[in-house]
XYZ file of C-alpha atoms in Angstrom:
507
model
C 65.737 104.949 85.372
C 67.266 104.738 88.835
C 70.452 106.346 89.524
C 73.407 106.429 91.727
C 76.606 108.391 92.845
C 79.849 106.259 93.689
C 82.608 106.935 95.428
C 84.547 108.834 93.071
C 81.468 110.922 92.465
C 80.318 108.923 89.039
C 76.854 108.015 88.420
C 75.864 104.772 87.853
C 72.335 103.625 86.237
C 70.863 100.599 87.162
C 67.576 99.387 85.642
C 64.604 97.322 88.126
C 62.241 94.692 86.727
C 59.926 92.151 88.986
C 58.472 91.998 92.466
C 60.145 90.332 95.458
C 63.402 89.936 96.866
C 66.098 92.646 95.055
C 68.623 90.153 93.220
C 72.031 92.371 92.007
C 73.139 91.625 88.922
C 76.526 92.049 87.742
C 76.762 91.963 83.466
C 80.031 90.675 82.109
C 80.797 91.288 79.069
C 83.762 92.628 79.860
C 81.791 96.067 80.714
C 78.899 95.191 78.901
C 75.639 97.426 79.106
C 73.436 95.173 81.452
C 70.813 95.519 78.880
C 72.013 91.851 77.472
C 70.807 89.893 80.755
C 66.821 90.571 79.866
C 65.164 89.156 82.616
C 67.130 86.441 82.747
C 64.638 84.057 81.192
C 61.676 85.160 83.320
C 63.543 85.083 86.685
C 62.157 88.831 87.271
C 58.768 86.314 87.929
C 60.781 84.985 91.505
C 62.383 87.651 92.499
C 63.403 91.334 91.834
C 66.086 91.884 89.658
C 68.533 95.302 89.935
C 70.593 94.873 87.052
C 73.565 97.517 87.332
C 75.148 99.157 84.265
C 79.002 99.084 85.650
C 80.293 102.999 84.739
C 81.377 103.602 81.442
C 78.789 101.262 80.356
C 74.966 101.049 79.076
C 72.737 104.546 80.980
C 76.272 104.954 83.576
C 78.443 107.686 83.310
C 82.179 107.989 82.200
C 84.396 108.548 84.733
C 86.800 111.007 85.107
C 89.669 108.607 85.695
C 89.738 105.765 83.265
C 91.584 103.736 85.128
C 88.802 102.864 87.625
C 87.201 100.588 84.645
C 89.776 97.770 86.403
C 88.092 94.975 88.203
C 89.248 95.424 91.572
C 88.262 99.231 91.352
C 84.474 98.213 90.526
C 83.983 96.634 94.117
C 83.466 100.097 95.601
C 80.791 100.535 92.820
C 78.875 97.355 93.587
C 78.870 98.320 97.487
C 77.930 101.734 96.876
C 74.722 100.319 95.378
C 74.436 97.807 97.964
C 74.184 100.416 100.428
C 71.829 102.994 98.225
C 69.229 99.657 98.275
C 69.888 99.994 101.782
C 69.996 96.165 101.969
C 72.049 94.785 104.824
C 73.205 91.517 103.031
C 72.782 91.014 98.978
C 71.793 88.406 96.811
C 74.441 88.491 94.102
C 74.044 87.158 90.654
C 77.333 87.542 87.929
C 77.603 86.330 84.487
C 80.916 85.632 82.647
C 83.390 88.406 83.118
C 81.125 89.625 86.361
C 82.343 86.469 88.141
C 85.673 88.137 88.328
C 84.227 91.290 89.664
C 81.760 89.398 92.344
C 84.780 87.091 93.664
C 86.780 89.813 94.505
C 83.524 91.899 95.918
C 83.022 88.762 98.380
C 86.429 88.480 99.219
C 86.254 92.698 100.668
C 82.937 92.296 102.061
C 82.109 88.837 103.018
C 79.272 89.799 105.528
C 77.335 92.213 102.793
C 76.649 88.879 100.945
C 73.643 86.534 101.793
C 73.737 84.274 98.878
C 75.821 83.856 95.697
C 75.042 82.868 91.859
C 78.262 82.849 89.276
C 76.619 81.912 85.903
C 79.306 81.177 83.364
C 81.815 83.013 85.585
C 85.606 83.730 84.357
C 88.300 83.055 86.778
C 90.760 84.959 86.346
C 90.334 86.652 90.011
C 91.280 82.467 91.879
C 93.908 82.357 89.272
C 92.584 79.706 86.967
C 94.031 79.844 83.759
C 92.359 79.544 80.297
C 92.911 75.866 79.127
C 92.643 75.424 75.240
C 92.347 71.654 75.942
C 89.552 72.209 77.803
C 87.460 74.300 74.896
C 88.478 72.494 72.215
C 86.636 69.910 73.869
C 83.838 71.725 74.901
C 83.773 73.000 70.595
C 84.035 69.973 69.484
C 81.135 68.975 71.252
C 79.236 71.066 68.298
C 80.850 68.936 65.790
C 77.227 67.827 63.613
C 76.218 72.384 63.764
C 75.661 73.135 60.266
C 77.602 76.624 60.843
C 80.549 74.651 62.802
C 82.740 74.755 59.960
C 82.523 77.894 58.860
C 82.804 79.010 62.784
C 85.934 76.828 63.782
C 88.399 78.433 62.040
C 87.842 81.772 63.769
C 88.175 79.944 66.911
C 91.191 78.716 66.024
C 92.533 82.082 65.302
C 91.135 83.281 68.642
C 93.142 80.904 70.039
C 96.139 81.448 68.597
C 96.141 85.172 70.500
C 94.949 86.912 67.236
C 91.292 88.839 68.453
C 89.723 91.300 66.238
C 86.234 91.973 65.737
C 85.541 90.256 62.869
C 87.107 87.083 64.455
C 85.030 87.671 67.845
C 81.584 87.729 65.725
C 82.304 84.538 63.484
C 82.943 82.338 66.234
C 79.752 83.623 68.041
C 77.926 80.518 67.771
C 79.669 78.740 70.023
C 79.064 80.599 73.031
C 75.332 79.955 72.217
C 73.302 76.618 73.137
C 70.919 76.926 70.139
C 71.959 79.396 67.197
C 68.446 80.368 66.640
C 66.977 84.052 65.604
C 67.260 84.650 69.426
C 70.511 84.428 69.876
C 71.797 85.669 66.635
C 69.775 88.769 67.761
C 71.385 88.581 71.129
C 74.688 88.607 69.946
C 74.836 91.051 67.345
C 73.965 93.738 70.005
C 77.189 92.253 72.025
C 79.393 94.860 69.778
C 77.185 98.537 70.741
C 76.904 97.581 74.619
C 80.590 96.856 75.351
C 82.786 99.628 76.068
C 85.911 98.232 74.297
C 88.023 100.856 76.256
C 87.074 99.748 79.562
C 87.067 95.862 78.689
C 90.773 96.742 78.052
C 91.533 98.534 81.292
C 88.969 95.602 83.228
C 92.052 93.418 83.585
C 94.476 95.937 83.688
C 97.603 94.841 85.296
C 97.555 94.647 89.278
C 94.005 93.874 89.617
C 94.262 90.952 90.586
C 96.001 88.992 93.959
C 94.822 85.195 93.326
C 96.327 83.664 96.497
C 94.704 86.496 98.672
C 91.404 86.358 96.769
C 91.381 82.461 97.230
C 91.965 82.241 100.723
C 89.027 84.844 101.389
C 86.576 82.803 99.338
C 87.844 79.556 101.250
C 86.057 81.362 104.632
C 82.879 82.286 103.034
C 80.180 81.855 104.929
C 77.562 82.283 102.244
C 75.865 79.683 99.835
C 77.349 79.643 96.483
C 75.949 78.192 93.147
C 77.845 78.489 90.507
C 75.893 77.429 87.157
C 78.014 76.218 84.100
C 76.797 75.305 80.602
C 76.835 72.160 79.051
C 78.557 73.207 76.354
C 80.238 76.388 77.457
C 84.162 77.355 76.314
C 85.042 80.199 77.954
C 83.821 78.917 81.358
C 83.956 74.561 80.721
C 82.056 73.126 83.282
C 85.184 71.172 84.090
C 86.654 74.613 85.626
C 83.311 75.995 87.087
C 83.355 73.005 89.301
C 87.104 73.783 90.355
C 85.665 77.035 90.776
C 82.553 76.011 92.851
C 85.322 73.696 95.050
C 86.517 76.527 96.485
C 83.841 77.718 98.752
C 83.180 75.915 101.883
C 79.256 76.034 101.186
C 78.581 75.605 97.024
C 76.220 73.903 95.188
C 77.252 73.362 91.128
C 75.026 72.616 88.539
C 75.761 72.036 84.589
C 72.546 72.957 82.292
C 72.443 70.389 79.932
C 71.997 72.163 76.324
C 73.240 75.470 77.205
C 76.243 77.307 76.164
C 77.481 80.879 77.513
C 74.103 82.528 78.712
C 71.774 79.569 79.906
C 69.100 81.670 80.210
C 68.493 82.086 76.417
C 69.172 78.421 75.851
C 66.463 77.106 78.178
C 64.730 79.772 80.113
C 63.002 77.212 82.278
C 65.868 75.094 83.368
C 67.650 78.317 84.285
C 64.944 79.510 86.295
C 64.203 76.255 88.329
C 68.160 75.790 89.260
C 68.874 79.543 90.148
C 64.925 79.279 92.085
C 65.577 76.712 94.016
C 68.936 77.958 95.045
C 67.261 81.041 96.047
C 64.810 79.456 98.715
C 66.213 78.936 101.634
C 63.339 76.112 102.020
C 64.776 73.884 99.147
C 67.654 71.905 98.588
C 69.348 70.512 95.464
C 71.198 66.855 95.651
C 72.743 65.316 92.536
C 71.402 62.074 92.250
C 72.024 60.075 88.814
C 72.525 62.502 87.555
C 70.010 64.488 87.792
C 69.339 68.273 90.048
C 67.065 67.043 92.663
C 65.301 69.956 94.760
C 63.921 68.758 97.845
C 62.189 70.153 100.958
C 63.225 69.000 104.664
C 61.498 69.244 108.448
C 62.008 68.358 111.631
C 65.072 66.774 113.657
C 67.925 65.720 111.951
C 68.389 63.179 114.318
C 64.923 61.613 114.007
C 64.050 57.959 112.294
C 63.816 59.575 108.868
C 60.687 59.818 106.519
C 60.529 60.137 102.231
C 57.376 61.621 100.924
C 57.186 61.329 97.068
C 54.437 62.714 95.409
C 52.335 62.153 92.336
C 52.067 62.245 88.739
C 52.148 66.461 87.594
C 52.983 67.393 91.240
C 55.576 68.458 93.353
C 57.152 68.260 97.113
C 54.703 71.347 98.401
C 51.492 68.785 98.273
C 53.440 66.797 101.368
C 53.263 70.182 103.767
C 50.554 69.799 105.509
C 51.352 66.121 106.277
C 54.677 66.976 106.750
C 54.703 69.659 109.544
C 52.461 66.844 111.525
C 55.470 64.415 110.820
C 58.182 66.472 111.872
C 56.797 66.198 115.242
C 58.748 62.898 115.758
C 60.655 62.630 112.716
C 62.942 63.819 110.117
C 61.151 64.430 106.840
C 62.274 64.826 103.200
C 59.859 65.568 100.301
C 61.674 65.705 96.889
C 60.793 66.669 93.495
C 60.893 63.929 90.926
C 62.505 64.732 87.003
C 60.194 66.666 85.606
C 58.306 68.334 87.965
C 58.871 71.781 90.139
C 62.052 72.881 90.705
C 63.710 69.735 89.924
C 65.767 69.449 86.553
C 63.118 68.161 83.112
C 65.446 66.450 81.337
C 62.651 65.472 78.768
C 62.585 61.457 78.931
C 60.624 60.020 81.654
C 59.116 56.350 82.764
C 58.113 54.980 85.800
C 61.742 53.238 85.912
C 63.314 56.115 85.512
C 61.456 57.708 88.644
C 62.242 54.829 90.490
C 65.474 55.182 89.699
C 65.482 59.010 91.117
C 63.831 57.790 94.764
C 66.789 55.332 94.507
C 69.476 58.109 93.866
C 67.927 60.531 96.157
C 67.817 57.781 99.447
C 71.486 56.938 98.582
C 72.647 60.662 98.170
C 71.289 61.595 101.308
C 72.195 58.031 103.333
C 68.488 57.339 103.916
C 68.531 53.397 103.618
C 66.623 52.569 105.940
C 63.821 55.045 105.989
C 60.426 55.127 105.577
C 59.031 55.530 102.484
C 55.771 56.897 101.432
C 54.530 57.425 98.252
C 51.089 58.638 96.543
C 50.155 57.599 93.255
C 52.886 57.453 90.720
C 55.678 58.184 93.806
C 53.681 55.076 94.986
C 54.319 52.952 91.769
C 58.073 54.215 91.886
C 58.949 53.122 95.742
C 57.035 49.727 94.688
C 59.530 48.901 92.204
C 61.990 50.207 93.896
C 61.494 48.087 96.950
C 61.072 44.806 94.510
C 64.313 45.335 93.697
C 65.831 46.697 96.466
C 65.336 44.537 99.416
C 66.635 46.501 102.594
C 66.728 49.895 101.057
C 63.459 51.101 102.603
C 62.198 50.317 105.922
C 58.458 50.674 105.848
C 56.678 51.694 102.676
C 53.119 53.207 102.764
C 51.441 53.223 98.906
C 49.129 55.772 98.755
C 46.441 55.376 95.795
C 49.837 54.228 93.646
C 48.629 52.696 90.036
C 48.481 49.120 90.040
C 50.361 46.856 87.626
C 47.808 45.779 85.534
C 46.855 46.855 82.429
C 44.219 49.659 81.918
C 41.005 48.275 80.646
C 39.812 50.227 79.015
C 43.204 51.941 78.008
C 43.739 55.492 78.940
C 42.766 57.855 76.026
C 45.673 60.539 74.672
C 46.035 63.559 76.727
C 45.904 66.824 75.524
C 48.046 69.933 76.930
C 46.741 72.597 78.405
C 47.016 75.904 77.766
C 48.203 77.288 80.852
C 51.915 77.195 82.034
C 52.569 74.106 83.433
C 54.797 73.344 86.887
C 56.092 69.722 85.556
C 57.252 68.731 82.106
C 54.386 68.002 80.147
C 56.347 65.419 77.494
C 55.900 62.792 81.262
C 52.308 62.864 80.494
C 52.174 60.677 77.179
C 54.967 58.644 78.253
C 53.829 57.458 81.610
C 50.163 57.032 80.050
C 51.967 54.892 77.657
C 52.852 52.798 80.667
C 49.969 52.992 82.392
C 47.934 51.053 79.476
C 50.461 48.301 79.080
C 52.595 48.028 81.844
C 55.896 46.205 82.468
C 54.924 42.508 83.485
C 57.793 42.607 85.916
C 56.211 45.125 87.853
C 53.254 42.378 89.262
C 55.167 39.941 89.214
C 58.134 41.034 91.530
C 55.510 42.215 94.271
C 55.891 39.055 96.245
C 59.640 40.136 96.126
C 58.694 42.996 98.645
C 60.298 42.677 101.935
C 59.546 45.596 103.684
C 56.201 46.588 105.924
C 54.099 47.683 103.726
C 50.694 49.520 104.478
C 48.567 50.014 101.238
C 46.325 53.203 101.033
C 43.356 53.228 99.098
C 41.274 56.350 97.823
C 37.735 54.177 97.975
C 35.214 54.998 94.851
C 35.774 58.172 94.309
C 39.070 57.421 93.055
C 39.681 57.078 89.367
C 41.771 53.861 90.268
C 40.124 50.610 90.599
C 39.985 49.863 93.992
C 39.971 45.900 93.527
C 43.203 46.992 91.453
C 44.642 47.960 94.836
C 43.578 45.166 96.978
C 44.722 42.580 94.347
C 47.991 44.719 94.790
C 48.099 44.661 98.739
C 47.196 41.095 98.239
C 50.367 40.248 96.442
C 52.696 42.115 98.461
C 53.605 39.556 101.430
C 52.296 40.155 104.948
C 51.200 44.084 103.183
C 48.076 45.858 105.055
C 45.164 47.620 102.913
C 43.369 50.179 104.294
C 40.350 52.263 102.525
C 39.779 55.863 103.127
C 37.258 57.542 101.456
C 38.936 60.807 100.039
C 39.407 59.957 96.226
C 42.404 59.819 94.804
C 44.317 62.570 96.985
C 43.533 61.230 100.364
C 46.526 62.783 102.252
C 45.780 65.775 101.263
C 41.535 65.596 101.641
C 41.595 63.542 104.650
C 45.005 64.389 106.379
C 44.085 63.580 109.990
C 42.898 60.015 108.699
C 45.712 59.360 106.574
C 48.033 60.510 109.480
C 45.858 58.140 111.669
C 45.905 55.347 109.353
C 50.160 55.709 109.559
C 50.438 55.809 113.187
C 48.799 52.898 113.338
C 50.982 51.421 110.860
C 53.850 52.746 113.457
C 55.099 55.857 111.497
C 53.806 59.222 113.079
């Protein structure tokens, strides 16, 4: 176990876990032993994780002087471990009370700070006041629990200004996304990790200067997400997004399902959002919706290009053809539902990924554009543009299944075993589709204004090929081309499916 001295002389433990990148991690609590953040539902698999037990707390000493438990006395023990990992500007990851802490450790040393993650973060430090309005909504929201009943009523008292222990551990299940054997386990080591002394003196009197504190976060330079749960009281999403309105560069999400710690209530969904913050390669939109992550080369000032991939993959199987874009143009690759580090938000149909290429082009004021799209990204910018006259400027529909039935129909998938990068649940459904598609998908083609160019894999695809030339066929004034690649031809023949778009006038 790692160790540190402070300024004061006190030594502070902080615990390591996963390869990478260091993350710090701040445990709230208030003063809670660190020991409660896990690996934060597997992020220690992206990046490295130094998770610091604040003094008083978890493997850190007592100090000498209690009164350096208070908030804005714990900056000087966050930078003192910045400096021992000898890292010139931190990552920075707080949960709940640690939000506190971390606003007013940004506001002192704005330039030590790369990037920023508040999950569930209090906000007490910007001078946001708890709202009971606010989580009695966010409680009531648990109305059909089987344990709400017996939970509310220490809630209420809790609200009413009367805390005790007994209260604090029968309203438990709210601050929980699932009550499950995890989190009941979770939460019953809540009482031996917090140091009840220190979460007194934490918000000790004087700790805090609001106004001062928000005008330094109003000049950050540094990205900011700030991750609320769906269901959360003690943080409503409702005041993480005043919160996250603060900062000049922020990015807020809500994880649907998930209560106080999001990374018990869906590990995965956790992961992707604070992931995709994390790369400095990816961007998140909210469109419909729904968390977005997307990719982006080239001139922003170019004629802008959309490259939507296929069924079970993701925005990184566009790089290649990509870079060779970016030459001349601006180029965006996103993530559909469902797959990489977009949100999975467990319902999925071809509509409903047409519907996401819709949000994303209107999020990011990309009417206009070109639009290419292999396989089912294919079938989802066909339907969009039969609907959608205008909205895209050229389309290119790479191997994209047709809109006739399969014959014979596609036999039931089974999972595999390995983790998977995309929600699996999109298989059945869109197979579903696939076997007896929506009639109004053939016969809208001839509703298709824009240039289209039609790609086809030749016979080493799975897809009929006559499939796709009755397609091209229907689409007015549409060009078929055949490249013999299979079903992934920009990606096994990249220099002739770059070709076969320049000649189509893109590239």
């Amino acid at each position: 176990m790692p160790t540190l001295h402070t300024y004061d002389g006190t030594e502070l433990a902080y615990h390591v876990t996963g390869e990478g990148e260091p993350l710090i991690c701040l445990p709230g609590g208030a003063m809670r032993a660190g020991a409660y953040l896990g690996d934060l539902g597997g992020l220690s698999a992206v990046r490295q994780l130094v998770v610091l037990d604040l003094r008083g707390t978890g493997d850190s000493a007592v100090p000498d002087d209690i009164s350096t438990y208070r908030c804005d006395r714990l900056v000087e023990d966050v930078e003192a471990l910045r400096r021992h990992l000898g890292t010139d500007r931190a990552d920075l990851l707080a949960h709940s009370a640690a939000g506190d802490l971390a606003a007013l450790y940004v506001a002192r040393y704005p330039h030590a700070v790369r990037s920023l993650i508040l999950v569930a973060p209090t906000t007490r430090a910007v001078g946001f006041p708890f709202v009971e309005r606010e989580a009695r909504e966010a409680a009531a929201l648990r109305g059909p629990e089987p344990w709400y009943a017996s939970a509310l009523p220490a809630l209420e008292e809790i609200w009413a200004g009367r805390m005790t222990d007994e209260l604090r551990a029968a309203a438990r299940p709210f601050l929980y996304g699932r009550w499950d054997a995890a989190a009941q386990s979770h939460a019953a080591s809540s009482a031996q990790q917090i140091n009840s002394e220190a979460a007194r003196a934490y918000y000790g009197q004087g700790a805090f200067d609001p106004a001062a504190t928000v005008a330094a976060l109003r000049t950050l330079a540094s990205p900011v997400l700030v991750l609320a749960g769906e269901y959360d009281g003690v943080t409503t999403p409702d005041r993480a997004a005043e919160l996250a309105a603060l900062f000049p560069e922020s990015e807020f999400a809500v994880q649907r399902g998930a209560g106080h710690f999001p990374w018990l209530d869906d590990p995965g969904a956790f992961v992707r959002t604070v992931t995709a913050f994390l790369d400095p390669d990816v961007h998140s939109v909210q469109a419909g919706g729904i968390r977005l992550a997307h990719r982006m080369w080239g001139d922003p000032s170019a004629p802008p290009v959309v490259l939507v991939h296929g069924r079970c993959g993701s925005s990184t199987t566009w790089t290649t053809v990509a870079e060779r874009l970016a030459v001349r143009h601006r180029v965006y690759a996103f993530d559909f539902r469902g797959h990489g580090l977009s949100d999975w938000p467990g319902r999925y149909s071809f509509e409903l990924f047409r519907d996401d290429l819709h949000a994303f082009l209107e999020v990011r004021n990309l009417a206009g554009a070109t639009v290419v799209g292999h396989s089912m990204g294919g079938a989802a910018a066909y339907l969009l543009a039969e609907r959608q006259p205008g909205l895209i400027g050229r389309l290119v529909i790479e191997e994209a299944p047709p809109p006739f039935p399969l014959d014979p129909p596609r036999a039931a998938a089974e999972r595999p075993g390995a983790e998977l990068d995309f929600d699996w649940s999109l298989v059945p459904s869109t197979d579903a589709q696939l076997n007896d598609p929506d009639p109004a998908g053939r016969e809208l083609l001839g509703e298709i204004t824009a240039p289209t160019l039609v790609i086809g894999g030749g016979p080493r695809s799975q897809i009929d090929q006559e499939d796709i030339a009755r397609t091209a066929r229907s689409i007015p004034g549409a060009r078929h081309v055949t490249i013999d690649a299979g079903h992934l031809v920009h990606t096994e023949r990249p220099e002739e499916f770059l070709a076969a778009l320049r000649s189509f006038g893109v590239g």
